[in-house]
Short mmCIF file of C-alpha atoms in Angstrom, two decimals:
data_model
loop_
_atom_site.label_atom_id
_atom_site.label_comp_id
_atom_site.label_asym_id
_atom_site.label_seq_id
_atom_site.Cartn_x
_atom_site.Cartn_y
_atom_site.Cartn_z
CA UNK A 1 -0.14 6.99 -11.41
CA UNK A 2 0.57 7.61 -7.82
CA UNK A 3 3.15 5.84 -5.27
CA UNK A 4 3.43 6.11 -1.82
CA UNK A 5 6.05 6.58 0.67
CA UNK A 6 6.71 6.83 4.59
CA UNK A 7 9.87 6.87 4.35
CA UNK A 8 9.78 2.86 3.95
CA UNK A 9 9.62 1.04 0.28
CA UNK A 10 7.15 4.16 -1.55
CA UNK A 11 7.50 5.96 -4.19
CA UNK A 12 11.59 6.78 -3.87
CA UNK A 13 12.86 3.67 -3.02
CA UNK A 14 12.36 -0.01 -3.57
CA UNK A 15 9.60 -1.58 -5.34
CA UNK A 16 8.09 2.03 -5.89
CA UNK A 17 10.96 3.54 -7.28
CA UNK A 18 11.67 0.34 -9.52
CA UNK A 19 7.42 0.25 -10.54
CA UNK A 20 7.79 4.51 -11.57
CA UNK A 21 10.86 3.46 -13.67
CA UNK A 22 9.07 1.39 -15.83
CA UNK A 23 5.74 3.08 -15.64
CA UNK A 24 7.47 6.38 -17.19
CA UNK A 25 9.67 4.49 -19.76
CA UNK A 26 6.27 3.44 -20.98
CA UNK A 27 5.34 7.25 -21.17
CA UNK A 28 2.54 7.56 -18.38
CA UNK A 29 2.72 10.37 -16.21
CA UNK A 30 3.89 9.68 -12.68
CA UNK A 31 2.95 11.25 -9.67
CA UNK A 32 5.32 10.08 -6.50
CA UNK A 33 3.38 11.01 -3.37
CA UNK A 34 6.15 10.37 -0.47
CA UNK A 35 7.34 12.11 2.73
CA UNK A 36 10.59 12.82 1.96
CA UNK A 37 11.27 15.86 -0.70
CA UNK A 38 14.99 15.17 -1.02
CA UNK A 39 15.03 11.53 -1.46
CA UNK A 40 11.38 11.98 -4.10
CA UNK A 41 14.09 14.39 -6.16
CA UNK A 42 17.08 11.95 -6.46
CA UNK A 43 14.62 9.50 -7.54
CA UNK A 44 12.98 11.35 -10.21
CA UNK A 45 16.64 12.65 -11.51
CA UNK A 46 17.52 9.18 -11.48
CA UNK A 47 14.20 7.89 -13.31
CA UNK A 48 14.96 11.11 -15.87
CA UNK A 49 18.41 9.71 -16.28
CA UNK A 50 17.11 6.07 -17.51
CA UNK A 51 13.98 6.86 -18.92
CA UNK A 52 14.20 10.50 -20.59
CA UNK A 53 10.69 11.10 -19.24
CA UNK A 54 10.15 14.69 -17.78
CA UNK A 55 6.80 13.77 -16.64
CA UNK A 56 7.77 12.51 -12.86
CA UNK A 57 6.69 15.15 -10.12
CA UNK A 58 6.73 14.91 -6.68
CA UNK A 59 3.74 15.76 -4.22
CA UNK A 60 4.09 15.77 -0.67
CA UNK A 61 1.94 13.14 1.31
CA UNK A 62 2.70 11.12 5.27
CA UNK A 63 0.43 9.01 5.26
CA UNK A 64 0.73 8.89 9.06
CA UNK A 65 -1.16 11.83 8.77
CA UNK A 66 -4.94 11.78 8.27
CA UNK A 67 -4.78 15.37 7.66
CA UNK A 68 -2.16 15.15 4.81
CA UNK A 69 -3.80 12.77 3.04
CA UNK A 70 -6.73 15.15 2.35
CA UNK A 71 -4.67 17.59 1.85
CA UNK A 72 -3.04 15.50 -1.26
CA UNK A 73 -6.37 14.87 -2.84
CA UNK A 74 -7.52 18.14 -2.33
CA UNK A 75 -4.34 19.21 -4.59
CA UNK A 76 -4.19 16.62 -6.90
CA UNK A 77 -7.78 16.80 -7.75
CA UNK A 78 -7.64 20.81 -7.97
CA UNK A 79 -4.41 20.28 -10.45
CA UNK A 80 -4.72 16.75 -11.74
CA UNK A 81 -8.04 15.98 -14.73
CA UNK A 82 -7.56 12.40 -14.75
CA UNK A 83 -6.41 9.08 -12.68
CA UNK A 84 -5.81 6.31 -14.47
CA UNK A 85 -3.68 4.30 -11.89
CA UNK A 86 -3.30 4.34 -7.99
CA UNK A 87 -0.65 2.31 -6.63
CA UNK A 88 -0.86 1.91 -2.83
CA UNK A 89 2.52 0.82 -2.75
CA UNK A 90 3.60 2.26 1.18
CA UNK A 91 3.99 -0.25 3.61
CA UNK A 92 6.45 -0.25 6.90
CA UNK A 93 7.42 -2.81 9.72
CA UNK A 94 7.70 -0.31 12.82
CA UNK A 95 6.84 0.77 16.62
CA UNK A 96 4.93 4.02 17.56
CA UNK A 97 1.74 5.87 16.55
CA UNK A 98 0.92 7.72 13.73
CA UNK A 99 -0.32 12.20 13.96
CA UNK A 100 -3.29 10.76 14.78
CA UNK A 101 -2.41 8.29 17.25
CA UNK A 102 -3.07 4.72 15.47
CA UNK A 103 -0.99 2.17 15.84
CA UNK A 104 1.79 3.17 13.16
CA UNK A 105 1.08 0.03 10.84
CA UNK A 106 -1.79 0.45 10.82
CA UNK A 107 -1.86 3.82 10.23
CA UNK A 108 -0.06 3.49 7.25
CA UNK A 109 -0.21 0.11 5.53
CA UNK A 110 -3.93 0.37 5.52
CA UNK A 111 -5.76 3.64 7.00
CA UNK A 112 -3.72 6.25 4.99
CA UNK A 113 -4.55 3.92 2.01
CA UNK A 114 -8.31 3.26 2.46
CA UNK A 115 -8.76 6.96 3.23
CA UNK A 116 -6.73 8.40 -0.02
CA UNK A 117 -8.09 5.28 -2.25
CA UNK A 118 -11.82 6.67 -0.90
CA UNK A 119 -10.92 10.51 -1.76
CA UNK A 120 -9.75 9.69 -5.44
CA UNK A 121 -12.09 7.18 -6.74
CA UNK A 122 -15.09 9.45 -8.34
CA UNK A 123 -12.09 10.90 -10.40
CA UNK A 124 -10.71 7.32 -11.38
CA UNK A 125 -14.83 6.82 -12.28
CA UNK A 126 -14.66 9.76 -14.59
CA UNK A 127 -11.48 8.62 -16.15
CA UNK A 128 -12.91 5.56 -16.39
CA UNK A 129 -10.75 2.02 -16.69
CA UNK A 130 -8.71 2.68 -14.03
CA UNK A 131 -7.26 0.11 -11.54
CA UNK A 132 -6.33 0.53 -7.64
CA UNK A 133 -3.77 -1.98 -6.68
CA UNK A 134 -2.64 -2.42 -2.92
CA UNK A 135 0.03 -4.20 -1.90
CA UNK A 136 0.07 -6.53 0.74
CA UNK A 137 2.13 -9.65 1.56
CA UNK A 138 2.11 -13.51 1.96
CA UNK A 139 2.49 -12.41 5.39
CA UNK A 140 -1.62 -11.69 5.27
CA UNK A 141 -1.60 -15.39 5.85
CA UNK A 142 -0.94 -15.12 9.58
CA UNK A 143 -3.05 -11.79 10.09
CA UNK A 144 -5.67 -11.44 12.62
CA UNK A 145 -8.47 -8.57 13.30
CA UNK A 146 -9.15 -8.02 16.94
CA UNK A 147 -12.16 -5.26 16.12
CA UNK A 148 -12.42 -4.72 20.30
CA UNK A 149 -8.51 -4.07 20.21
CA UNK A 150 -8.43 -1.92 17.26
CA UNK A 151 -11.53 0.51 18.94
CA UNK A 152 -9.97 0.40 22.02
CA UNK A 153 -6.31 0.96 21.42
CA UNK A 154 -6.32 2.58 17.76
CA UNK A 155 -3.72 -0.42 16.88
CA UNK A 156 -3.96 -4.20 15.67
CA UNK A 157 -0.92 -5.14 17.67
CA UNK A 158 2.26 -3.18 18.76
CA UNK A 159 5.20 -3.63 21.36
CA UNK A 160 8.83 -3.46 21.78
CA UNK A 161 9.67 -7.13 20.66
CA UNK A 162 10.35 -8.23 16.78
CA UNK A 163 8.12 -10.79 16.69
CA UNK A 164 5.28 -8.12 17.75
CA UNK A 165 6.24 -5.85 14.93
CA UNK A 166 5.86 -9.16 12.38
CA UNK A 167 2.74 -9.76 13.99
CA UNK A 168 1.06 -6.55 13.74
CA UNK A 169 2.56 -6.09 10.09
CA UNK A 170 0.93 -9.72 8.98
CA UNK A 171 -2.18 -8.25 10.67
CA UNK A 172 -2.10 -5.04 8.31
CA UNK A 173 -1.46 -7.11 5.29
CA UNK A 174 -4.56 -8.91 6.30
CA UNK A 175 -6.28 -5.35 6.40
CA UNK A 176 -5.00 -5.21 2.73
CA UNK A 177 -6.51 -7.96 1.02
CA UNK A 178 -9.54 -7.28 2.86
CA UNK A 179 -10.27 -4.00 1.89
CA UNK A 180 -9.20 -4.94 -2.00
CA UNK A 181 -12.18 -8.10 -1.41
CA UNK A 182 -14.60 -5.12 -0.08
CA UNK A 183 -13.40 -2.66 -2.95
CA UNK A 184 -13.80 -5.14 -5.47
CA UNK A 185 -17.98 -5.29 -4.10
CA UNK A 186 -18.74 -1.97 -4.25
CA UNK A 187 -16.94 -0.89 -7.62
CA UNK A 188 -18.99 -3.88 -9.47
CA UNK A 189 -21.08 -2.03 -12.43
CA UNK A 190 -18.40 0.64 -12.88
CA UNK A 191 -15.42 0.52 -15.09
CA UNK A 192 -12.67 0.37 -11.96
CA UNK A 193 -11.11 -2.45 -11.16
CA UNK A 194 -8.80 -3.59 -8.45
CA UNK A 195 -5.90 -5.90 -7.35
CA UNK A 196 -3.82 -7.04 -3.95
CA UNK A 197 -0.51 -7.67 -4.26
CA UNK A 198 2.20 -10.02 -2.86
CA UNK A 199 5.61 -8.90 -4.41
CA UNK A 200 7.53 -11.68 -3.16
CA UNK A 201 9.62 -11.01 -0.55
CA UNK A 202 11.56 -8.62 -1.07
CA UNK A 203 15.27 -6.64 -0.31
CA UNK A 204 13.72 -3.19 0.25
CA UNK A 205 14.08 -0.53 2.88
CA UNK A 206 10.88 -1.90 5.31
CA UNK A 207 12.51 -2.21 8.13
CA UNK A 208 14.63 0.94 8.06
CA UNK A 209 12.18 2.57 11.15
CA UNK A 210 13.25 -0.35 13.71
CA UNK A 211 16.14 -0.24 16.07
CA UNK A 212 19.60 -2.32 15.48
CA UNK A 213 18.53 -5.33 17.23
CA UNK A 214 15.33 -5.24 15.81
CA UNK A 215 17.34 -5.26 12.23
CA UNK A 216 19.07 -7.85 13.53
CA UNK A 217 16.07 -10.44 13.79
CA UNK A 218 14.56 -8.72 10.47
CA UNK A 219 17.41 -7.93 7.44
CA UNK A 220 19.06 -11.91 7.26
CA UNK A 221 15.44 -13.06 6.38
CA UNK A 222 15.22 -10.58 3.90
CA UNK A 223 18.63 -10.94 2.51
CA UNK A 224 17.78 -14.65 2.27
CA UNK A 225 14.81 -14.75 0.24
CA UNK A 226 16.81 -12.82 -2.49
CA UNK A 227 14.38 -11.23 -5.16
CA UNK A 228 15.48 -7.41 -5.98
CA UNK A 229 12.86 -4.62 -6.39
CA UNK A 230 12.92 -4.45 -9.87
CA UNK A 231 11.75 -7.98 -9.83
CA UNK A 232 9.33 -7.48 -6.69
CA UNK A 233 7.81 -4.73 -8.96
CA UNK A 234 7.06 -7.62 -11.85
CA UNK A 235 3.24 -8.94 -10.27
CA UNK A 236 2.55 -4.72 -9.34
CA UNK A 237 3.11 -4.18 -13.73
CA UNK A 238 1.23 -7.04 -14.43
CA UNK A 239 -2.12 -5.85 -12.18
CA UNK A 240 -1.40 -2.69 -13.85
CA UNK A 241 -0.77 -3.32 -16.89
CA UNK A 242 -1.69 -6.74 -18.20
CA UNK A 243 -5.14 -6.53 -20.75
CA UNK A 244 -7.98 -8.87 -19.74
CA UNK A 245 -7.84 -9.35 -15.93
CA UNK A 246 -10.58 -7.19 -15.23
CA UNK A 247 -13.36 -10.19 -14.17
CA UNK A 248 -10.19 -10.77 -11.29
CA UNK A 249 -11.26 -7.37 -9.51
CA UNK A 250 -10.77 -7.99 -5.94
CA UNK A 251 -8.19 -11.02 -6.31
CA UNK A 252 -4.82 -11.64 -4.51
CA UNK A 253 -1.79 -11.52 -7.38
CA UNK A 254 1.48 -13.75 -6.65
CA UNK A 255 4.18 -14.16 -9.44
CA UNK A 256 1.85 -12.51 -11.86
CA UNK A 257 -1.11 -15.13 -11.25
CA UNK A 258 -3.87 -14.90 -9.44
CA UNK A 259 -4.10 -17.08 -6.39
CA UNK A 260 -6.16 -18.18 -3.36
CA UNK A 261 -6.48 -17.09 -0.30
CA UNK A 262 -7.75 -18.47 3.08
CA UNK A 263 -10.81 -18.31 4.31
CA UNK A 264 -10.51 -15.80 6.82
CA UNK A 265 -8.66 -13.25 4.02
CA UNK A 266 -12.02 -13.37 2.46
CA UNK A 267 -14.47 -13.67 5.18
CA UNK A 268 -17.12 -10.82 3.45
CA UNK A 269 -18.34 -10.42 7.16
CA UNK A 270 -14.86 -9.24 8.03
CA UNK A 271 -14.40 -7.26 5.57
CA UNK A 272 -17.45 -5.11 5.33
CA UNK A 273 -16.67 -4.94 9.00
CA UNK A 274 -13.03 -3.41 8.72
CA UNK A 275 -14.30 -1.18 6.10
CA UNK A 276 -17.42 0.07 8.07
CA UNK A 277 -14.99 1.16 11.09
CA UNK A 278 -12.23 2.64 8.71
CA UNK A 279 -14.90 4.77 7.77
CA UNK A 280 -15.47 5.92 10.83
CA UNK A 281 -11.57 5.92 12.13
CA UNK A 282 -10.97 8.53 8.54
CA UNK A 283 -14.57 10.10 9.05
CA UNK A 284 -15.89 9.07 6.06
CA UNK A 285 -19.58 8.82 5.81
#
């Protein structure tokens, strides 16, 4: 099982942290692939506390980084014989470019993810059974895909106001239900499934990478909407966990149901699209 972080809501804090907790209570062995070594080891002596699992390790991974992302799967498919889980749990509300020089959202709500979930699925084939969930947000709902932009500035949106940093986060939550409706397609006739995922809003650590005044605009939203991570986490267990939703590969989870999206957050045009120039963006292909 393997959780992201950049330093945002991954693997050591937030709805990651909360979604490892239970994950190794249950006994499964948990990988937390996050940026930051210090914070991955208090939350892995914390999960050891609760759970009494010593099967939690930590493995470095920014997904900012193109480069470090292969560099993850390289390692964990050298040292790791089976995947039975892959969380794409990372996700950040922030201004600046990633090592590569994509728009930071970008970067690493979606590019990080579609390049690590590509590297890793022949071994989640071979475990066989295994589920990819991404999470995304309600906030796909007001997403947009300007394909000329993205080519021509390596961002979907960026800019020094709040309301541009909402707007180019809603447009890489669209990116996220996208490439789950494009996964879903092209792992039909093997025994991997997959799932988006809207947590509910959450009180997590997302907007930690704006300024103070950005905070400002952002936290009292948050604050208001008032579900905890351990509860955010609930809909991420049930894609992962729950027996039976299999013939839902490719759907859009809310409260632990699956729902329905809009048309353009399943346009198969657009999403063959977006996948066809991630490829290309990661050097895939």
């Amino acid at each position: 099982m393997l959780v992201f972080d950049y330093d945002s809501d991954g693997g050591n804090t937030g709805i990651g942290k909360a979604t490892a907790l239970h994950l190794a209570r249950k006994g499964a062995r948990v990988i937390l692939a996050c940026r930051n070594r210090n914070k991955a080891a208090a939350a892995i002596a914390e999960i050891e506390t609760q759970t009494g699992s010593t099967d939690v390790i930590y493995v470095h991974l920014d997904l900012a980084s193109l480069k470090s992302v292969r560099s993850f799967a390289e390692t964990f498919l050298k040292t790791e014989s089976r995947l039975d889980l892959l969380i794409n749990n990372a996700g950040l509300v922030a201004d600046g470019r990633t090592e590569d020089g994509y728009g930071i959202e970008f970067g690493v709500n979606h590019l990080g993810h579609f390049l690590l979930t590509n590297l890793l699925l022949e071994r989640m084939k071979k475990t066989g059974g295994g589920r990819v969930i991404t999470l995304s947000s309600m906030a796909h709902r007001w997403g947009h895909i300007d394909f000329n932009a993205l080519v021509a500035n390596k961002d979907l949106g960026t800019g020094r106001y709040s309301w541009q940093f909402f707007h180019a986060y809603c447009n890489s939550k669209l990116c996220n239900v996208l490439f789950t409706h494009e996964l879903a397609k092209r792992l039909k006739g093997t025994n991997v499934t997959c799932y988006s995922v809207h947590p509910g809003v959450v009180r997590t650590e997302l907007s930690r990478n704006v300024g103070l005044w950005q905070k400002i605009f952002i936290q009292p939203v948050a604050w208001l909407l008032f579900l905890d991570p351990e509860m955010g986490a609930q809909t991420t267990l049930h894609c992962a966990l729950q027996e039976g939703i299999e013939p839902l590969s490719g759907k859009y989870f809310s409260c632990c149901e699956a729902q329905e999206v809009s048309a353009h957050a399943r346009d198969d045009k657009v999403a063959l699209k977006l996948w066809e120039v991630s490829e290309k963006l990661c050097g895939l292909g």
